[in-house]
Amino acid sequence: MSSHGNPIPMISSPCGALSGVAEVPGDKSISHRSLILGALAVGETTITGLLEGQDVLDTAKAMRAFGAEVTDHGGGSWSVHGVGVGGFAEPESVIDCGNSGTGVRLIMGAMATSPITATFFGDASLNGRPMARVTDPLTLFGCQAVGRAGGRLPMTLVGAKDPVPVRYEVPVPSAQVKSAVLLAGLNAPGQTVVIEAEATRDHTERMLRGFGAEVSVEETEAGRTITLTGQPELRPQHIEVPRDPSSAAFPVCAALIVPGSDVLVPGIGLNPTRAGLFTSLQEMGADLTFENLREEGGEPVADLRARYSPQMKGIEVPPERAASMIDEYPVLSVVAANAKGETVMRGVKELRVKESDRIEAMATGLRANGVEVSDGPDWWTVTGCGPGEVPGGALCASQLDHRIAMSFLILGMAAKAPVRVDDGGPIATSFPIFEPLMAGLGSDLQREEA
Ligand code: S3P
């Protein structure tokens, strides 16, 4: 089942060269944060290039429920009239975050230090994901959380009446946890300190500064130490959301494995905390060129050109790179299946608690399509079949996970026989224009009868 409707079975058949310009949608992480920080500022924040995927639309709806005025002006242009730090109203009804871990975890952080109560739930995927990683630090501020066994949604949070600042060492590499703590720290007096042993995406820190909060970052022995001074008045901003490198990954990887392809993806965000996939692909021997490197709205941006690369070889992806490409392992494994030799991915335990267990989901589908995969708790390896040598021909379960569905559809484009997915519906959570965009480049993607 897709997150917001009936299943949409899809088939991807081997296709000719992919070519053209792929204008992928806005960055999902930055889109969520634009709406949430806009809601916490005093006055009107304007946003262009917002990702209008279901995950972000659910966050927009949630911000309205907490009292912000959120307006869709069309074409990715949005505005948010914020209520100020500590100004959230109590929602009248439960908050449905759909499929989005980022949405629910960031919003929980943003409300945890206000004297209001809110109940959160999501789809079957989100209701199965661990939330204690966020509620543990939020209770240190004085918030209370009651959920199902194992810290699962649905869950009710009673925000702290007299929040205290917190010093927290994040036990897992997670930008969502870090961000939830920082957003909670906004309405606590004094300094909230978050320490992460491994650097994760830093959009929250960058954007908080843009909105006028005092945020300092220091490298210490314990790791990256972020200090936020609480109770700032956030100033509304104009935000231009860069295109999402995690969405760009799909047309880029497709171009690398489909013979004769040459695809340009303009204006993608290239924040170093997000760019690990491109480093890995280059190590494999991919023909990638970055053009027009520039800065837009505080984020590095470039135009990325990807060309068919039959010379690619398997590599060992080091664990310290995991955080900077955590969402890209599924599609990297598809490229690895089309390369020569073995690709080893280590330090990737977090993949098991995403929208699905992504190691299990990819291993099962790749094996069904004739690719050899081994896996353990925090590692997996893919033995490449060589360019154009993946047999294909199997049906894969997308497990309510957009990136699993898209990865298998990319696999079909370069396989010997078509690859099917049982449900392409979840793709709309992050990349609603995936089908027309890939068709425009020359892919053969079809919806099938349910
Ligand atoms: C995100 C953080 C990552 C990532 C997710 C988006 C964010 O999750 O997988 O797609 O915007 O903060 P974790 O924090 O669980 O690693």
XYZ file of C-alpha atoms and ligand atoms in Angstrom:
466
model
C 0.000 0.000 0.000
C 1.203 3.480 -0.746
C 1.202 5.921 2.132
C -1.810 7.927 0.961
C -3.760 5.621 -1.352
C -3.974 2.367 -3.272
C -0.818 0.573 -4.419
C 0.559 1.655 -7.803
C 2.381 -1.310 -9.400
C 5.039 -0.185 -11.887
C 7.342 -1.718 -14.480
C 10.643 -0.375 -15.751
C 11.923 -1.861 -19.015
C 15.417 -1.709 -20.478
C 15.700 1.567 -22.412
C 17.885 3.425 -24.889
C 20.305 6.251 -23.986
C 18.999 8.763 -21.434
C 19.649 12.363 -22.352
C 18.598 15.895 -21.523
C 18.241 18.161 -18.538
C 16.793 16.770 -15.288
C 15.314 19.525 -13.116
C 14.819 17.612 -9.888
C 12.612 19.068 -7.106
C 13.687 21.044 -4.049
C 15.653 19.561 -1.191
C 13.458 17.627 1.234
C 15.536 18.371 4.350
C 15.683 22.101 3.639
C 11.979 22.213 2.701
C 10.860 20.749 6.051
C 13.155 23.135 7.922
C 11.965 26.170 5.916
C 8.378 25.567 6.995
C 9.212 24.800 10.623
C 11.654 27.682 11.117
C 9.283 29.969 9.210
C 6.561 28.992 11.694
C 8.896 29.839 14.610
C 9.879 33.262 13.248
C 7.903 36.447 13.831
C 6.490 37.686 10.515
C 6.459 36.405 6.943
C 9.014 33.945 5.566
C 8.893 33.420 1.808
C 10.111 30.226 0.161
C 10.797 29.376 -3.477
C 11.548 25.920 -4.843
C 9.813 24.151 -1.941
C 9.533 20.403 -2.487
C 5.814 19.740 -2.893
C 6.142 16.067 -1.999
C 3.695 14.475 0.428
C 6.223 14.477 3.300
C 6.640 18.244 3.117
C 2.921 18.868 2.512
C 2.249 16.960 5.734
C 4.682 19.258 7.565
C 2.951 22.326 6.065
C -0.374 21.007 7.376
C 1.166 20.391 10.793
C 2.524 23.950 10.960
C -1.006 25.232 10.285
C -2.279 23.025 13.109
C 0.240 24.671 15.460
C -1.050 28.129 14.494
C 1.183 29.333 11.637
C -0.385 30.701 8.469
C 1.059 28.692 5.583
C 0.131 29.732 2.024
C 0.813 27.966 -1.271
C 1.271 30.629 -3.992
C 1.792 28.032 -6.745
C 4.870 26.814 -8.588
C 6.869 26.029 -5.439
C 6.366 29.533 -3.996
C 5.120 29.481 -0.421
C 4.882 31.844 2.524
C 4.719 31.191 6.249
C 3.458 33.703 8.811
C 5.231 32.542 11.936
C 4.038 32.715 15.529
C 7.464 33.186 17.126
C 9.598 30.930 19.349
C 7.320 29.575 22.114
C 4.219 30.769 20.231
C 2.870 27.426 19.009
C -0.859 26.910 19.712
C -2.158 23.530 20.840
C -3.432 21.567 17.815
C -7.129 20.724 17.861
C -6.591 17.306 16.382
C -3.923 14.619 15.963
C -0.928 15.389 13.721
C -0.568 13.010 10.757
C 3.048 13.019 9.563
C 2.369 10.398 6.875
C 5.614 8.635 5.898
C 8.005 11.263 7.191
C 10.538 10.574 9.940
C 12.080 13.988 9.381
C 8.704 15.710 9.674
C 7.607 14.032 12.896
C 10.982 14.182 14.655
C 11.627 17.838 13.856
C 8.100 18.899 14.754
C 8.287 17.002 18.058
C 11.449 18.964 18.827
C 9.877 22.253 17.832
C 6.872 21.800 20.193
C 8.588 20.007 23.101
C 9.426 23.175 25.028
C 6.026 24.858 24.658
C 3.248 24.288 27.228
C 0.980 22.417 24.814
C 0.040 18.799 24.137
C 0.093 17.110 20.726
C -0.443 13.568 19.454
C 1.501 12.313 16.432
C 0.999 9.362 14.119
C 1.869 8.263 10.606
C 1.536 5.455 8.098
C 2.503 1.828 8.803
C 6.160 2.563 7.991
C 6.435 5.613 10.266
C 4.453 3.960 13.087
C 7.072 1.196 13.125
C 10.111 3.471 13.404
C 12.000 4.250 16.636
C 11.053 7.547 18.280
C 12.807 7.098 21.646
C 15.967 8.451 20.013
C 14.139 11.805 19.902
C 11.911 11.620 22.983
C 14.844 10.597 25.238
C 16.605 13.957 24.816
C 13.314 15.891 24.685
C 12.339 14.603 28.144
C 15.568 16.164 29.466
C 14.054 19.567 28.626
C 11.049 18.665 30.815
C 8.756 17.340 28.095
C 6.758 14.119 28.656
C 6.177 11.505 25.976
C 3.836 8.523 25.961
C 3.803 6.181 23.000
C 3.413 2.532 22.105
C 5.845 -0.205 23.160
C 9.391 0.389 21.956
C 8.822 4.134 21.683
C 6.619 3.845 18.579
C 3.903 6.146 17.231
C 1.131 7.039 17.841
C 2.645 9.117 20.596
C 1.557 12.062 22.715
C 3.975 14.766 23.807
C 3.217 17.116 26.698
C 5.516 20.074 26.202
C 7.635 21.421 29.078
C 6.052 24.311 31.007
C 9.396 25.497 32.376
C 11.979 24.107 29.990
C 15.610 23.826 31.042
C 18.528 23.860 28.598
C 20.181 20.561 27.775
C 23.622 19.171 26.970
C 23.217 16.078 24.824
C 25.602 13.691 23.100
C 23.697 12.162 20.207
C 24.223 8.373 20.503
C 23.465 7.589 16.822
C 24.546 9.579 13.775
C 21.249 11.364 13.082
C 20.548 14.857 11.805
C 16.935 14.386 12.804
C 17.832 13.823 16.458
C 20.364 16.674 16.456
C 17.803 18.986 14.865
C 15.005 17.995 17.246
C 17.238 18.903 20.206
C 18.263 22.232 18.651
C 14.662 23.146 17.825
C 13.609 22.298 21.395
C 16.536 24.367 22.691
C 15.107 27.434 20.945
C 12.495 27.880 23.672
C 14.720 26.958 26.634
C 16.604 29.711 28.476
C 20.404 29.620 28.357
C 22.578 27.451 26.167
C 21.631 24.095 24.701
C 24.613 22.011 23.584
C 24.450 19.092 21.151
C 27.482 16.934 20.470
C 27.693 14.563 17.534
C 30.570 12.081 17.224
C 30.114 12.023 13.443
C 29.076 15.083 11.449
C 25.596 14.760 9.938
C 23.809 17.131 7.546
C 24.079 20.657 8.947
C 21.099 22.429 7.371
C 19.506 23.155 10.755
C 22.618 24.920 12.068
C 23.027 26.935 8.843
C 19.376 27.907 8.683
C 19.080 28.777 12.379
C 21.930 31.246 11.862
C 20.173 32.621 8.781
C 17.065 33.225 10.922
C 19.199 35.155 13.416
C 19.820 32.599 16.186
C 23.202 32.455 17.889
C 24.737 29.098 16.973
C 28.398 28.175 17.326
C 30.092 25.004 16.121
C 33.365 23.704 17.527
C 35.348 20.545 16.894
C 36.179 19.042 20.296
C 37.485 15.666 21.444
C 33.901 14.468 21.910
C 33.026 15.493 18.351
C 31.194 18.307 16.644
C 29.849 20.511 19.433
C 26.962 22.829 18.606
C 25.924 25.518 21.074
C 22.628 27.354 20.676
C 21.587 30.355 22.754
C 17.928 29.919 23.643
C 14.947 32.242 23.276
C 16.087 34.256 20.268
C 13.607 36.240 18.220
C 13.840 34.536 14.845
C 13.712 36.971 11.916
C 11.704 35.879 8.859
C 13.752 35.012 5.783
C 13.534 34.524 2.050
C 14.646 30.959 1.322
C 15.566 29.576 -2.089
C 15.552 25.829 -1.711
C 18.297 24.162 -3.796
C 17.434 21.029 -5.792
C 17.756 17.834 -3.788
C 21.023 15.884 -4.281
C 19.220 12.805 -2.914
C 16.674 13.057 -5.745
C 19.366 13.963 -8.303
C 20.975 10.642 -7.378
C 18.325 8.743 -9.377
C 18.730 10.322 -12.850
C 22.500 10.566 -12.257
C 22.861 6.868 -11.409
C 20.529 5.905 -14.263
C 22.721 7.856 -16.726
C 25.845 6.071 -15.445
C 24.438 2.590 -16.162
C 22.305 3.053 -19.322
C 24.507 2.858 -22.471
C 25.059 6.131 -24.334
C 23.482 8.361 -21.670
C 24.398 12.006 -21.028
C 22.272 13.862 -18.442
C 22.652 17.302 -16.880
C 21.154 17.992 -13.444
C 21.305 21.755 -12.843
C 21.344 23.596 -9.510
C 21.724 20.728 -7.074
C 22.756 21.287 -3.483
C 26.285 20.090 -2.859
C 26.606 20.620 0.867
C 29.598 18.420 1.854
C 27.452 16.746 4.533
C 25.255 15.432 1.676
C 27.694 14.737 -1.158
C 29.164 11.328 -0.193
C 27.425 9.497 -3.054
C 29.226 11.560 -5.675
C 32.615 10.880 -4.042
C 31.853 7.155 -4.041
C 30.717 7.181 -7.672
C 33.881 9.006 -8.711
C 35.977 6.418 -6.860
C 34.162 3.742 -8.857
C 35.250 5.545 -12.037
C 31.993 7.349 -12.891
C 32.116 10.099 -15.497
C 30.738 13.010 -13.455
C 31.524 16.683 -13.972
C 30.558 19.544 -11.698
C 29.984 22.826 -13.502
C 29.189 26.365 -12.294
C 30.032 25.744 -8.633
C 28.381 28.584 -6.723
C 26.671 29.496 -3.454
C 22.905 30.021 -3.248
C 21.071 30.847 -0.030
C 23.998 29.741 2.141
C 24.367 26.337 0.450
C 26.960 25.259 -2.163
C 25.261 24.451 -5.485
C 26.480 23.087 -8.858
C 25.290 21.720 -12.193
C 26.138 18.040 -12.420
C 26.677 16.197 -15.689
C 26.632 12.383 -15.708
C 27.628 10.196 -18.654
C 27.430 6.450 -19.257
C 30.349 4.832 -17.424
C 30.923 1.169 -18.345
C 34.385 1.387 -16.751
C 33.029 1.481 -13.164
C 34.517 -0.913 -10.613
C 33.425 -1.947 -7.125
C 34.835 -0.045 -4.156
C 34.907 -0.173 -0.379
C 32.756 2.684 0.968
C 34.281 3.730 4.312
C 32.019 3.912 7.404
C 32.956 7.549 8.041
C 31.266 8.482 4.758
C 27.945 6.888 5.727
C 26.254 9.980 7.193
C 26.952 12.040 4.064
C 25.210 9.529 1.778
C 22.861 7.686 4.127
C 19.858 7.987 1.788
C 21.859 7.041 -1.304
C 22.993 3.477 -0.478
C 19.977 1.861 -2.186
C 20.710 3.516 -5.539
C 24.477 3.062 -5.078
C 23.811 -0.677 -4.777
C 22.085 -0.552 -8.186
C 25.171 1.085 -9.717
C 27.347 -1.488 -7.913
C 25.287 -4.295 -9.500
C 26.200 -2.837 -12.911
C 29.927 -2.402 -12.098
C 32.708 -4.981 -12.197
C 33.788 -6.495 -8.870
C 32.558 -6.179 -5.339
C 31.259 -3.080 -3.536
C 31.493 -3.226 0.241
C 29.436 -0.831 2.385
C 30.275 -0.705 6.088
C 29.027 1.243 9.130
C 25.467 1.416 7.790
C 23.374 0.116 10.701
C 21.105 3.184 10.390
C 19.868 1.857 7.027
C 17.893 -0.740 8.965
C 15.630 1.910 10.605
C 14.739 4.099 7.638
C 11.325 4.096 5.881
C 12.114 0.359 5.529
C 15.046 -1.856 6.514
C 16.882 -0.713 3.418
C 19.578 -3.394 3.507
C 16.969 -6.157 3.681
C 14.721 -4.502 1.069
C 17.541 -4.012 -1.459
C 19.219 -7.370 -0.762
C 15.941 -9.257 -1.327
C 15.074 -7.420 -4.549
C 18.591 -7.490 -5.976
C 18.890 -11.254 -5.317
C 15.518 -11.837 -6.996
C 16.907 -9.996 -10.028
C 20.025 -12.181 -10.191
C 22.518 -10.059 -8.219
C 24.674 -11.584 -5.479
C 24.386 -9.743 -2.141
C 25.707 -10.591 1.341
C 24.774 -8.681 4.459
C 25.305 -8.420 8.206
C 23.932 -6.130 10.929
C 25.851 -3.030 9.796
C 27.351 -3.935 6.424
C 26.488 -5.328 3.023
C 28.283 -6.203 -0.172
C 27.070 -6.311 -3.761
C 28.909 -8.393 -6.361
C 28.717 -6.541 -9.650
C 27.398 -8.412 -12.697
C 29.215 -5.965 -15.012
C 27.706 -3.285 -17.279
C 24.355 -4.334 -18.732
C 24.662 -7.836 -17.238
C 22.029 -7.683 -14.463
C 19.442 -10.354 -15.386
C 16.394 -8.467 -13.961
C 12.920 -9.889 -14.554
C 11.668 -9.948 -10.946
C 9.005 -8.176 -8.898
C 10.341 -6.172 -5.937
C 8.567 -4.977 -2.803
C 8.967 -1.250 -2.204
C 7.969 -1.651 1.473
C 6.379 1.837 1.712
C 9.802 3.287 0.900
C 10.171 5.843 -1.910
C 13.908 5.285 -2.350
C 13.518 1.505 -2.601
C 10.826 1.895 -5.275
C 12.923 4.354 -7.325
C 16.111 2.284 -6.974
C 14.477 -0.838 -8.427
C 12.938 1.167 -11.275
C 16.445 2.462 -12.115
C 17.712 -1.150 -11.978
C 15.183 -2.110 -14.682
C 16.446 0.594 -17.062
C 19.802 -1.170 -17.507
C 18.820 -4.808 -16.862
C 18.319 -7.557 -19.446
C 14.639 -7.970 -18.519
C 12.111 -5.512 -17.013
C 11.988 -4.985 -13.242
C 8.652 -4.510 -11.475
C 7.817 -2.850 -8.153
C 4.623 -3.661 -6.277
C 3.945 -0.043 -5.322
C 5.375 3.153 -6.780
C 2.982 5.246 -4.663
C 5.577 6.176 -1.999
C 7.676 7.956 -4.653
C 5.302 10.921 -4.276
C 6.625 11.528 -0.746
C 9.919 12.959 -2.025
C 9.977 13.031 -5.850
C 6.444 13.582 -7.179
C 7.679 14.289 -10.737
C 9.909 11.188 -10.937
C 7.868 9.474 -13.671
C 7.542 12.411 -16.135
C 11.125 13.505 -15.442
C 12.581 10.059 -16.167
C 10.268 9.630 -19.190
C 11.525 12.985 -20.517
C 15.073 11.621 -20.394
C 14.021 8.530 -22.370
C 13.210 5.849 -19.801
C 10.429 3.285 -20.275
C 8.436 3.390 -17.029
C 4.825 2.276 -16.960
C 2.097 1.931 -14.380
C 0.411 -1.488 -14.378
C -3.074 -2.572 -13.371
C -3.326 -3.035 -9.598
C 17.272 13.820 7.424
C 18.161 13.051 8.128
C 18.447 11.638 7.813
C 17.928 11.251 6.429
C 16.545 11.775 6.164
C 16.543 13.292 6.247
C 17.051 15.215 7.825
O 17.814 10.831 8.775
O 17.935 9.841 6.283
O 16.092 11.400 4.871
O 16.463 15.999 7.038
O 17.476 15.575 8.941
P 18.514 10.438 10.193
O 18.564 11.641 11.029
O 17.619 9.367 10.767
O 19.866 9.902 9.816
